[in-house]
PDB file of C-alpha atoms and ligand atoms in Angstrom:
ATOM      1  CA  UNK A   1      -9.516   2.450 -15.318  1.00  0.00           C
ATOM      2  CA  UNK A   2      -8.899   1.444 -12.211  1.00  0.00           C
ATOM      3  CA  UNK A   3      -7.928  -2.130 -11.665  1.00  0.00           C
ATOM      4  CA  UNK A   4      -9.402  -4.339  -8.899  1.00  0.00           C
ATOM      5  CA  UNK A   5      -6.821  -6.298  -6.360  1.00  0.00           C
ATOM      6  CA  UNK A   6      -7.229  -8.352  -2.838  1.00  0.00           C
ATOM      7  CA  UNK A   7      -5.187  -7.543   0.437  1.00  0.00           C
ATOM      8  CA  UNK A   8      -3.699 -10.923   1.669  1.00  0.00           C
ATOM      9  CA  UNK A   9      -0.983 -10.622   5.104  1.00  0.00           C
ATOM     10  CA  UNK A  10       1.511 -13.683   4.983  1.00  0.00           C
ATOM     11  CA  UNK A  11       2.600 -12.285   8.325  1.00  0.00           C
ATOM     12  CA  UNK A  12       1.048 -13.862  11.847  1.00  0.00           C
ATOM     13  CA  UNK A  13       2.327 -10.340  13.641  1.00  0.00           C
ATOM     14  CA  UNK A  14       0.088  -8.695  11.320  1.00  0.00           C
ATOM     15  CA  UNK A  15      -3.002 -10.550  13.050  1.00  0.00           C
ATOM     16  CA  UNK A  16      -5.733  -7.820  13.413  1.00  0.00           C
ATOM     17  CA  UNK A  17      -4.476  -5.980  10.385  1.00  0.00           C
ATOM     18  CA  UNK A  18      -6.295  -4.988   7.509  1.00  0.00           C
ATOM     19  CA  UNK A  19      -5.640  -6.948   5.449  1.00  0.00           C
ATOM     20  CA  UNK A  20      -9.182 -10.141   3.108  1.00  0.00           C
ATOM     21  CA  UNK A  21      -7.420 -12.332   3.802  1.00  0.00           C
ATOM     22  CA  UNK A  22      -4.295 -14.357   5.531  1.00  0.00           C
ATOM     23  CA  UNK A  23      -1.294 -16.624   4.709  1.00  0.00           C
ATOM     24  CA  UNK A  24      -3.801 -19.613   2.768  1.00  0.00           C
ATOM     25  CA  UNK A  25      -2.344 -17.636  -0.807  1.00  0.00           C
ATOM     26  CA  UNK A  26      -3.711 -20.700  -2.874  1.00  0.00           C
ATOM     27  CA  UNK A  27      -7.184 -20.158  -1.025  1.00  0.00           C
ATOM     28  CA  UNK A  28      -7.062 -16.386  -0.866  1.00  0.00           C
ATOM     29  CA  UNK A  29      -5.731 -17.057  -5.548  1.00  0.00           C
ATOM     30  CA  UNK A  30      -8.521 -19.282  -5.784  1.00  0.00           C
ATOM     31  CA  UNK A  31     -11.492 -16.532  -4.453  1.00  0.00           C
ATOM     32  CA  UNK A  32      -9.667 -13.563  -5.324  1.00  0.00           C
ATOM     33  CA  UNK A  33     -10.411 -14.745  -9.174  1.00  0.00           C
ATOM     34  CA  UNK A  34     -13.914 -16.778  -8.855  1.00  0.00           C
ATOM     35  CA  UNK A  35     -14.767 -12.743  -7.933  1.00  0.00           C
ATOM     36  CA  UNK A  36     -13.776 -11.779 -11.347  1.00  0.00           C
ATOM     37  CA  UNK A  37     -10.368  -9.430  -9.198  1.00  0.00           C
ATOM     38  CA  UNK A  38      -7.442  -8.138 -11.411  1.00  0.00           C
ATOM     39  CA  UNK A  39      -4.702  -9.327  -8.387  1.00  0.00           C
ATOM     40  CA  UNK A  40      -4.101  -9.687  -5.118  1.00  0.00           C
ATOM     41  CA  UNK A  41      -1.379  -7.626  -2.703  1.00  0.00           C
ATOM     42  CA  UNK A  42       0.742  -9.228  -0.549  1.00  0.00           C
ATOM     43  CA  UNK A  43       2.582  -7.957   2.647  1.00  0.00           C
ATOM     44  CA  UNK A  44       4.786 -11.339   3.182  1.00  0.00           C
ATOM     45  CA  UNK A  45       7.720 -11.528   5.794  1.00  0.00           C
ATOM     46  CA  UNK A  46       9.999 -10.580   3.826  1.00  0.00           C
ATOM     47  CA  UNK A  47      12.169 -10.676   0.439  1.00  0.00           C
ATOM     48  CA  UNK A  48      13.196 -14.077   1.956  1.00  0.00           C
ATOM     49  CA  UNK A  49       9.975 -15.387   3.345  1.00  0.00           C
ATOM     50  CA  UNK A  50       8.105 -14.301   0.432  1.00  0.00           C
ATOM     51  CA  UNK A  51      10.181 -16.628  -1.753  1.00  0.00           C
ATOM     52  CA  UNK A  52       8.902 -19.870   0.494  1.00  0.00           C
ATOM     53  CA  UNK A  53       5.709 -18.913  -1.231  1.00  0.00           C
ATOM     54  CA  UNK A  54       5.363 -20.478  -4.405  1.00  0.00           C
ATOM     55  CA  UNK A  55       3.271 -17.111  -5.223  1.00  0.00           C
ATOM     56  CA  UNK A  56       4.811 -15.936  -9.156  1.00  0.00           C
ATOM     57  CA  UNK A  57       2.641 -19.688 -10.371  1.00  0.00           C
ATOM     58  CA  UNK A  58       0.239 -19.499  -7.733  1.00  0.00           C
ATOM     59  CA  UNK A  59      -1.179 -16.093  -8.753  1.00  0.00           C
ATOM     60  CA  UNK A  60      -0.540 -17.084 -12.587  1.00  0.00           C
ATOM     61  CA  UNK A  61      -2.115 -20.349 -12.494  1.00  0.00           C
ATOM     62  CA  UNK A  62      -6.051 -17.998 -11.033  1.00  0.00           C
ATOM     63  CA  UNK A  63      -5.104 -15.188 -13.640  1.00  0.00           C
ATOM     64  CA  UNK A  64      -4.280 -12.384 -11.468  1.00  0.00           C
ATOM     65  CA  UNK A  65      -1.643 -10.018 -11.775  1.00  0.00           C
ATOM     66  CA  UNK A  66       0.476  -8.947  -8.434  1.00  0.00           C
ATOM     67  CA  UNK A  67      -1.023  -5.733  -7.106  1.00  0.00           C
ATOM     68  CA  UNK A  68       2.331  -5.112  -4.750  1.00  0.00           C
ATOM     69  CA  UNK A  69       4.257  -6.059  -2.655  1.00  0.00           C
ATOM     70  CA  UNK A  70       3.973  -3.919   1.201  1.00  0.00           C
ATOM     71  CA  UNK A  71       7.242  -3.609   2.608  1.00  0.00           C
ATOM     72  CA  UNK A  72       5.570  -3.136   6.509  1.00  0.00           C
ATOM     73  CA  UNK A  73       7.089  -6.236   7.515  1.00  0.00           C
ATOM     74  CA  UNK A  74      10.983  -5.330   8.412  1.00  0.00           C
ATOM     75  CA  UNK A  75       9.038  -2.787  10.231  1.00  0.00           C
ATOM     76  CA  UNK A  76       6.811  -5.247  12.112  1.00  0.00           C
ATOM     77  CA  UNK A  77       8.836  -7.813  12.744  1.00  0.00           C
ATOM     78  CA  UNK A  78      12.746  -5.843  12.223  1.00  0.00           C
ATOM     79  CA  UNK A  79      12.132  -2.503  13.524  1.00  0.00           C
ATOM     80  CA  UNK A  80      13.611  -1.476  10.130  1.00  0.00           C
ATOM     81  CA  UNK A  81      12.831   1.912   9.883  1.00  0.00           C
ATOM     82  CA  UNK A  82      14.142   4.760   6.984  1.00  0.00           C
ATOM     83  CA  UNK A  83      14.408   7.428   9.263  1.00  0.00           C
ATOM     84  CA  UNK A  84      16.108   6.127  12.006  1.00  0.00           C
ATOM     85  CA  UNK A  85      18.905   8.377  14.353  1.00  0.00           C
ATOM     86  CA  UNK A  86      20.686   4.749  13.921  1.00  0.00           C
ATOM     87  CA  UNK A  87      22.009   3.808  10.183  1.00  0.00           C
ATOM     88  CA  UNK A  88      22.905   0.212  10.585  1.00  0.00           C
ATOM     89  CA  UNK A  89      19.261   0.171  11.196  1.00  0.00           C
ATOM     90  CA  UNK A  90      18.432   2.819   7.479  1.00  0.00           C
ATOM     91  CA  UNK A  91      20.490   0.564   5.885  1.00  0.00           C
ATOM     92  CA  UNK A  92      19.276  -2.161   6.681  1.00  0.00           C
ATOM     93  CA  UNK A  93      15.787  -0.623   6.083  1.00  0.00           C
ATOM     94  CA  UNK A  94      16.778  -0.114   2.549  1.00  0.00           C
ATOM     95  CA  UNK A  95      18.221  -3.448   1.855  1.00  0.00           C
ATOM     96  CA  UNK A  96      14.990  -4.978   2.475  1.00  0.00           C
ATOM     97  CA  UNK A  97      12.881  -2.771   0.473  1.00  0.00           C
ATOM     98  CA  UNK A  98      15.470  -3.362  -2.038  1.00  0.00           C
ATOM     99  CA  UNK A  99      14.716  -7.160  -1.865  1.00  0.00           C
ATOM    100  CA  UNK A 100      10.770  -6.557  -2.363  1.00  0.00           C
ATOM    101  CA  UNK A 101      11.581  -4.285  -5.551  1.00  0.00           C
ATOM    102  CA  UNK A 102      13.571  -6.598  -6.693  1.00  0.00           C
ATOM    103  CA  UNK A 103      11.130  -9.787  -6.429  1.00  0.00           C
ATOM    104  CA  UNK A 104       8.140  -7.198  -7.339  1.00  0.00           C
ATOM    105  CA  UNK A 105      10.105  -5.997 -10.300  1.00  0.00           C
ATOM    106  CA  UNK A 106       9.727  -9.859 -10.971  1.00  0.00           C
ATOM    107  CA  UNK A 107       5.893  -9.597 -12.040  1.00  0.00           C
ATOM    108  CA  UNK A 108       5.724  -5.618 -13.128  1.00  0.00           C
ATOM    109  CA  UNK A 109       4.447  -5.232  -9.506  1.00  0.00           C
ATOM    110  CA  UNK A 110       5.130  -1.958  -7.335  1.00  0.00           C
ATOM    111  CA  UNK A 111       6.445  -2.220  -3.415  1.00  0.00           C
ATOM    112  CA  UNK A 112       5.138   0.507  -1.534  1.00  0.00           C
ATOM    113  CA  UNK A 113       7.014   2.324   1.497  1.00  0.00           C
ATOM    114  CA  UNK A 114       4.615   2.734   4.250  1.00  0.00           C
ATOM    115  CA  UNK A 115       4.148   2.229   7.819  1.00  0.00           C
ATOM    116  CA  UNK A 116       8.812   1.441   7.351  1.00  0.00           C
ATOM    117  CA  UNK A 117       9.196   5.305   6.422  1.00  0.00           C
ATOM    118  CA  UNK A 118       9.015   6.132  10.374  1.00  0.00           C
ATOM    119  CA  UNK A 119       8.814   8.841  12.147  1.00  0.00           C
ATOM    120  CA  UNK A 120      10.320  12.075  13.909  1.00  0.00           C
ATOM    121  CA  UNK A 121      10.925  11.842  18.124  1.00  0.00           C
ATOM    122  CA  UNK A 122      13.648   9.391  19.452  1.00  0.00           C
ATOM    123  CA  UNK A 123      16.259  10.873  18.495  1.00  0.00           C
ATOM    124  CA  UNK A 124      15.912  12.677  15.071  1.00  0.00           C
ATOM    125  CA  UNK A 125      14.463  15.847  14.404  1.00  0.00           C
ATOM    126  CA  UNK A 126      11.471  16.544  11.500  1.00  0.00           C
ATOM    127  CA  UNK A 127      13.894  18.228   9.507  1.00  0.00           C
ATOM    128  CA  UNK A 128      15.833  15.668  10.141  1.00  0.00           C
ATOM    129  CA  UNK A 129      14.190  13.098   9.906  1.00  0.00           C
ATOM    130  CA  UNK A 130      12.052  14.323   6.020  1.00  0.00           C
ATOM    131  CA  UNK A 131      16.212  14.353   4.402  1.00  0.00           C
ATOM    132  CA  UNK A 132      16.348  10.578   5.465  1.00  0.00           C
ATOM    133  CA  UNK A 133      13.469  10.004   3.983  1.00  0.00           C
ATOM    134  CA  UNK A 134      13.759  11.926   0.845  1.00  0.00           C
ATOM    135  CA  UNK A 135      16.935  10.477   0.434  1.00  0.00           C
ATOM    136  CA  UNK A 136      16.516   6.892   1.076  1.00  0.00           C
ATOM    137  CA  UNK A 137      12.930   7.389  -1.200  1.00  0.00           C
ATOM    138  CA  UNK A 138      15.709   9.173  -4.186  1.00  0.00           C
ATOM    139  CA  UNK A 139      17.673   5.873  -3.974  1.00  0.00           C
ATOM    140  CA  UNK A 140      14.835   2.780  -4.167  1.00  0.00           C
ATOM    141  CA  UNK A 141      13.062   4.809  -6.527  1.00  0.00           C
ATOM    142  CA  UNK A 142      16.486   4.292  -9.065  1.00  0.00           C
ATOM    143  CA  UNK A 143      16.540   0.787  -7.335  1.00  0.00           C
ATOM    144  CA  UNK A 144      13.168   0.266  -8.467  1.00  0.00           C
ATOM    145  CA  UNK A 145      13.441   2.009 -11.999  1.00  0.00           C
ATOM    146  CA  UNK A 146      16.994   0.362 -12.725  1.00  0.00           C
ATOM    147  CA  UNK A 147      14.613  -2.502 -12.346  1.00  0.00           C
ATOM    148  CA  UNK A 148      11.826  -1.657 -14.480  1.00  0.00           C
ATOM    149  CA  UNK A 149       9.429  -0.602 -12.171  1.00  0.00           C
ATOM    150  CA  UNK A 150       7.931   1.922 -10.025  1.00  0.00           C
ATOM    151  CA  UNK A 151       8.138   2.291  -5.425  1.00  0.00           C
ATOM    152  CA  UNK A 152       4.834   3.845  -4.421  1.00  0.00           C
ATOM    153  CA  UNK A 153       4.860   6.430  -1.103  1.00  0.00           C
ATOM    154  CA  UNK A 154       2.072   5.839   1.383  1.00  0.00           C
ATOM    155  CA  UNK A 155       0.407   9.179   3.662  1.00  0.00           C
ATOM    156  CA  UNK A 156       0.081   8.119   6.523  1.00  0.00           C
ATOM    157  CA  UNK A 157      -2.370   9.360   9.433  1.00  0.00           C
ATOM    158  CA  UNK A 158      -0.969  11.187  12.434  1.00  0.00           C
ATOM    159  CA  UNK A 159      -1.149   7.690  14.844  1.00  0.00           C
ATOM    160  CA  UNK A 160       0.496   5.581  12.929  1.00  0.00           C
ATOM    161  CA  UNK A 161       2.873   8.459  11.253  1.00  0.00           C
ATOM    162  CA  UNK A 162       4.531  12.206  11.630  1.00  0.00           C
ATOM    163  CA  UNK A 163       5.736  12.544   8.284  1.00  0.00           C
ATOM    164  CA  UNK A 164       4.277  12.566   5.758  1.00  0.00           C
ATOM    165  CA  UNK A 165       0.214  12.578   6.975  1.00  0.00           C
ATOM    166  CA  UNK A 166      -1.888  14.305   3.231  1.00  0.00           C
ATOM    167  CA  UNK A 167      -1.419  13.113   0.335  1.00  0.00           C
ATOM    168  CA  UNK A 168      -0.400  17.311  -0.556  1.00  0.00           C
ATOM    169  CA  UNK A 169       2.994  16.813   1.348  1.00  0.00           C
ATOM    170  CA  UNK A 170       3.188  13.952  -0.435  1.00  0.00           C
ATOM    171  CA  UNK A 171       3.621  15.992  -3.136  1.00  0.00           C
ATOM    172  CA  UNK A 172       5.492  17.803  -1.914  1.00  0.00           C
ATOM    173  CA  UNK A 173       7.937  14.874  -1.036  1.00  0.00           C
ATOM    174  CA  UNK A 174       7.848  13.126  -5.036  1.00  0.00           C
ATOM    175  CA  UNK A 175       8.698  16.815  -6.017  1.00  0.00           C
ATOM    176  CA  UNK A 176      11.605  17.670  -3.903  1.00  0.00           C
ATOM    177  CA  UNK A 177      13.137  13.609  -3.901  1.00  0.00           C
ATOM    178  CA  UNK A 178      12.638  14.466  -8.174  1.00  0.00           C
ATOM    179  CA  UNK A 179      12.229  10.744  -9.615  1.00  0.00           C
ATOM    180  CA  UNK A 180       9.933  10.897 -12.631  1.00  0.00           C
ATOM    181  CA  UNK A 181       7.484   8.369 -12.937  1.00  0.00           C
ATOM    182  CA  UNK A 182       9.580   5.883 -10.530  1.00  0.00           C
ATOM    183  CA  UNK A 183       7.660   6.852  -7.507  1.00  0.00           C
ATOM    184  CA  UNK A 184       4.137   7.210  -8.230  1.00  0.00           C
ATOM    185  CA  UNK A 185       1.953   8.003  -4.609  1.00  0.00           C
ATOM    186  CA  UNK A 186      -0.558   5.530  -2.652  1.00  0.00           C
ATOM    187  CA  UNK A 187      -4.199   6.926  -0.801  1.00  0.00           C
ATOM    188  CA  UNK A 188      -5.031   4.924   1.082  1.00  0.00           C
ATOM    189  CA  UNK A 189      -8.608   6.647   1.322  1.00  0.00           C
ATOM    190  CA  UNK A 190      -8.783   5.286   5.264  1.00  0.00           C
ATOM    191  CA  UNK A 191      -5.541   7.316   5.959  1.00  0.00           C
ATOM    192  CA  UNK A 192      -7.377   9.917   4.159  1.00  0.00           C
ATOM    193  CA  UNK A 193     -10.972  10.471   5.528  1.00  0.00           C
ATOM    194  CA  UNK A 194      -8.435  11.363   8.954  1.00  0.00           C
ATOM    195  CA  UNK A 195      -6.514  13.278   7.531  1.00  0.00           C
ATOM    196  CA  UNK A 196      -7.600  14.954   4.458  1.00  0.00           C
ATOM    197  CA  UNK A 197     -10.160  18.217   4.142  1.00  0.00           C
ATOM    198  CA  UNK A 198     -11.722  16.946   1.218  1.00  0.00           C
ATOM    199  CA  UNK A 199     -10.815  12.566  -0.003  1.00  0.00           C
ATOM    200  CA  UNK A 200     -11.922  13.685  -4.282  1.00  0.00           C
ATOM    201  CA  UNK A 201     -10.037  16.854  -4.659  1.00  0.00           C
ATOM    202  CA  UNK A 202      -6.823  15.792  -2.829  1.00  0.00           C
ATOM    203  CA  UNK A 203      -6.651  12.394  -5.497  1.00  0.00           C
ATOM    204  CA  UNK A 204      -7.589  15.070  -8.199  1.00  0.00           C
ATOM    205  CA  UNK A 205      -5.467  17.205  -7.526  1.00  0.00           C
ATOM    206  CA  UNK A 206      -2.410  13.819  -7.945  1.00  0.00           C
ATOM    207  CA  UNK A 207      -3.098  13.080 -12.022  1.00  0.00           C
ATOM    208  CA  UNK A 208      -0.501  10.831 -12.776  1.00  0.00           C
ATOM    209  CA  UNK A 209       1.066  11.551 -10.265  1.00  0.00           C
ATOM    210  CA  UNK A 210      -1.449   8.514  -8.026  1.00  0.00           C
ATOM    211  CA  UNK A 211       0.100   4.557  -8.379  1.00  0.00           C
ATOM    212  CA  UNK A 212      -2.064   3.513  -6.371  1.00  0.00           C
ATOM    213  CA  UNK A 213      -5.080   3.407  -3.738  1.00  0.00           C
ATOM    214  CA  UNK A 214      -6.189   1.628  -0.773  1.00  0.00           C
ATOM    215  CA  UNK A 215      -9.317   0.584  -0.485  1.00  0.00           C
ATOM    216  CA  UNK A 216     -11.609   0.864   3.005  1.00  0.00           C
ATOM    217  CA  UNK A 217     -14.178   1.863   4.213  1.00  0.00           C
ATOM    218  CA  UNK A 218     -14.231   5.350   6.513  1.00  0.00           C
ATOM    219  CA  UNK A 219     -14.430   2.358  10.119  1.00  0.00           C
ATOM    220  CA  UNK A 220     -11.226   0.942   8.181  1.00  0.00           C
ATOM    221  CA  UNK A 221     -14.273  -2.466   7.423  1.00  0.00           C
ATOM    222  CA  UNK A 222     -14.643  -3.244   3.425  1.00  0.00           C
ATOM    223  CA  UNK A 223     -15.873  -0.192   0.608  1.00  0.00           C
ATOM    224  CA  UNK A 224     -19.627  -0.108   1.778  1.00  0.00           C
ATOM    225  CA  UNK A 225     -19.313  -0.608   5.195  1.00  0.00           C
ATOM    226  CA  UNK A 226     -19.290   2.883   6.558  1.00  0.00           C
ATOM    227  CA  UNK A 227     -19.768   6.347   5.879  1.00  0.00           C
ATOM    228  CA  UNK A 228     -17.259   7.633   3.270  1.00  0.00           C
ATOM    229  CA  UNK A 229     -18.725   8.482  -0.332  1.00  0.00           C
ATOM    230  CA  UNK A 230     -17.896   6.125  -2.093  1.00  0.00           C
ATOM    231  CA  UNK A 231     -19.240   8.007  -6.003  1.00  0.00           C
ATOM    232  CA  UNK A 232     -17.304  11.494  -6.286  1.00  0.00           C
ATOM    233  CA  UNK A 233     -14.056   9.257  -4.873  1.00  0.00           C
ATOM    234  CA  UNK A 234     -14.913   6.985  -7.833  1.00  0.00           C
ATOM    235  CA  UNK A 235     -15.720   9.739 -10.471  1.00  0.00           C
ATOM    236  CA  UNK A 236     -11.809  11.644  -9.541  1.00  0.00           C
ATOM    237  CA  UNK A 237     -10.180   8.560 -10.649  1.00  0.00           C
ATOM    238  CA  UNK A 238     -12.404   8.417 -13.525  1.00  0.00           C
ATOM    239  CA  UNK A 239     -11.320  12.144 -14.633  1.00  0.00           C
ATOM    240  CA  UNK A 240      -7.650  11.353 -14.024  1.00  0.00           C
ATOM    241  CA  UNK A 241      -7.731   8.089 -16.608  1.00  0.00           C
ATOM    242  CA  UNK A 242      -6.383   6.155 -12.887  1.00  0.00           C
ATOM    243  CA  UNK A 243      -5.212   2.800 -14.258  1.00  0.00           C
ATOM    244  CA  UNK A 244      -3.323   1.275 -11.273  1.00  0.00           C
ATOM    245  CA  UNK A 245      -4.729  -0.982  -8.485  1.00  0.00           C
ATOM    246  CA  UNK A 246      -7.635  -0.287  -6.583  1.00  0.00           C
ATOM    247  CA  UNK A 247      -6.596  -2.643  -3.271  1.00  0.00           C
ATOM    248  CA  UNK A 248      -8.754  -3.256  -0.475  1.00  0.00           C
ATOM    249  CA  UNK A 249      -7.022  -3.447   2.115  1.00  0.00           C
ATOM    250  CA  UNK A 250      -9.564  -3.211   5.362  1.00  0.00           C
ATOM    251  CA  UNK A 251     -10.295  -5.523   7.601  1.00  0.00           C
ATOM    252  CA  UNK A 252     -11.890  -9.134   7.040  1.00  0.00           C
ATOM    253  CA  UNK A 253     -15.229  -7.679   8.589  1.00  0.00           C
ATOM    254  CA  UNK A 254     -17.377  -9.650   9.112  1.00  0.00           C
ATOM    255  CA  UNK A 255     -15.205 -12.559   7.656  1.00  0.00           C
ATOM    256  CA  UNK A 256     -12.348 -12.371   4.684  1.00  0.00           C
ATOM    257  CA  UNK A 257     -15.394 -13.826   2.457  1.00  0.00           C
ATOM    258  CA  UNK A 258     -18.313 -11.388   3.025  1.00  0.00           C
ATOM    259  CA  UNK A 259     -15.369  -8.964   2.607  1.00  0.00           C
ATOM    260  CA  UNK A 260     -14.307  -9.827   0.068  1.00  0.00           C
ATOM    261  CA  UNK A 261     -17.663  -9.663  -1.365  1.00  0.00           C
ATOM    262  CA  UNK A 262     -17.978  -6.453  -0.207  1.00  0.00           C
ATOM    263  CA  UNK A 263     -15.626  -4.542  -1.688  1.00  0.00           C
ATOM    264  CA  UNK A 264     -16.590  -5.664  -5.108  1.00  0.00           C
ATOM    265  CA  UNK A 265     -19.627  -4.655  -4.887  1.00  0.00           C
ATOM    266  CA  UNK A 266     -18.576  -1.913  -4.244  1.00  0.00           C
ATOM    267  CA  UNK A 267     -15.174  -1.920  -6.582  1.00  0.00           C
ATOM    268  CA  UNK A 268     -18.357  -3.194  -9.713  1.00  0.00           C
ATOM    269  CA  UNK A 269     -20.375   0.213  -8.235  1.00  0.00           C
ATOM    270  CA  UNK A 270     -17.922   3.179  -7.931  1.00  0.00           C
ATOM    271  CA  UNK A 271     -14.438   2.572  -9.565  1.00  0.00           C
ATOM    272  CA  UNK A 272     -15.785  -0.040 -12.625  1.00  0.00           C
TER     273      UNK A 272
HETATM  274  C1  LIG B   1      -1.684   0.710   6.828  1.00  0.00           C
HETATM  275  O1  LIG B   1      -2.264   1.852   8.819  1.00  0.00           O
HETATM  276  C2  LIG B   1      -1.146   1.325   6.061  1.00  0.00           C
HETATM  277  O2  LIG B   1      -2.207   1.641   5.722  1.00  0.00           O
HETATM  278  C3  LIG B   1      -0.123   0.524   4.955  1.00  0.00           C
HETATM  279  O3  LIG B   1      -0.576   0.265   3.562  1.00  0.00           O
HETATM  280  C4  LIG B   1       0.940   0.773   5.010  1.00  0.00           C
HETATM  281  O4  LIG B   1       1.579  -0.045   4.909  1.00  0.00           O
HETATM  282 MN1  LIG B   2      -2.187   1.510   3.640  1.00  0.00          MN
END
């Protein structure tokens, strides 16, 4: 059965982005637990910034699981990517992700590789960028496996990257990397709404390769506040026995608490 999660950003520079809660981890945990969610996903400035938060104990005190750790702070704050033409930047990006894999592994939670994947153009052609990406995923998923966890790779819509936009392309890349269970796909319903022909059909094709879902409606507002049809999506996840997190990476619209409540209703109705 799918598990439910909300998101929090601890990165001021991500302001305006799709996270339910902002900055106050204790308050976010309190509300997340009160509404009956299973876990919380954290977008942090990186391994060092995360260490300053007593996040493990705070989550535990509220009976919550760490759902996943985002790595996009490495791009947002340091302009690191795995496909930069600059080898020093690529290797710093790898170290950044490894640090978050290690942090997540303490709580059996995966790290997410999303915006840190970068894009082709500006000094790196498509084939080279895809090779850099595949090599990095190989290194990072092996690192995750050695820590007893796995890595999540997230296809992004055309306005955010030009490398891997659909789940089919994501599946192809995972096959090429050949990392087995240590590399899984993250399906972000907002990106999928832009790129896919059919959401439920594409989710069904992922089977056990699907590791995590980002839940947002067509407009990136909380699920239930746009025009995405969640019924067939929920059914598709049930059919593949999805037991990962459906995590609300959505705008705090109209405010954080209402977004959390709306997500709880949508999750209970379609995904429980
Ligand atoms: C960004 O749009 C996104 O969906 C994140 O999960 C990627 O880091
Ligand atoms: Mn996402």
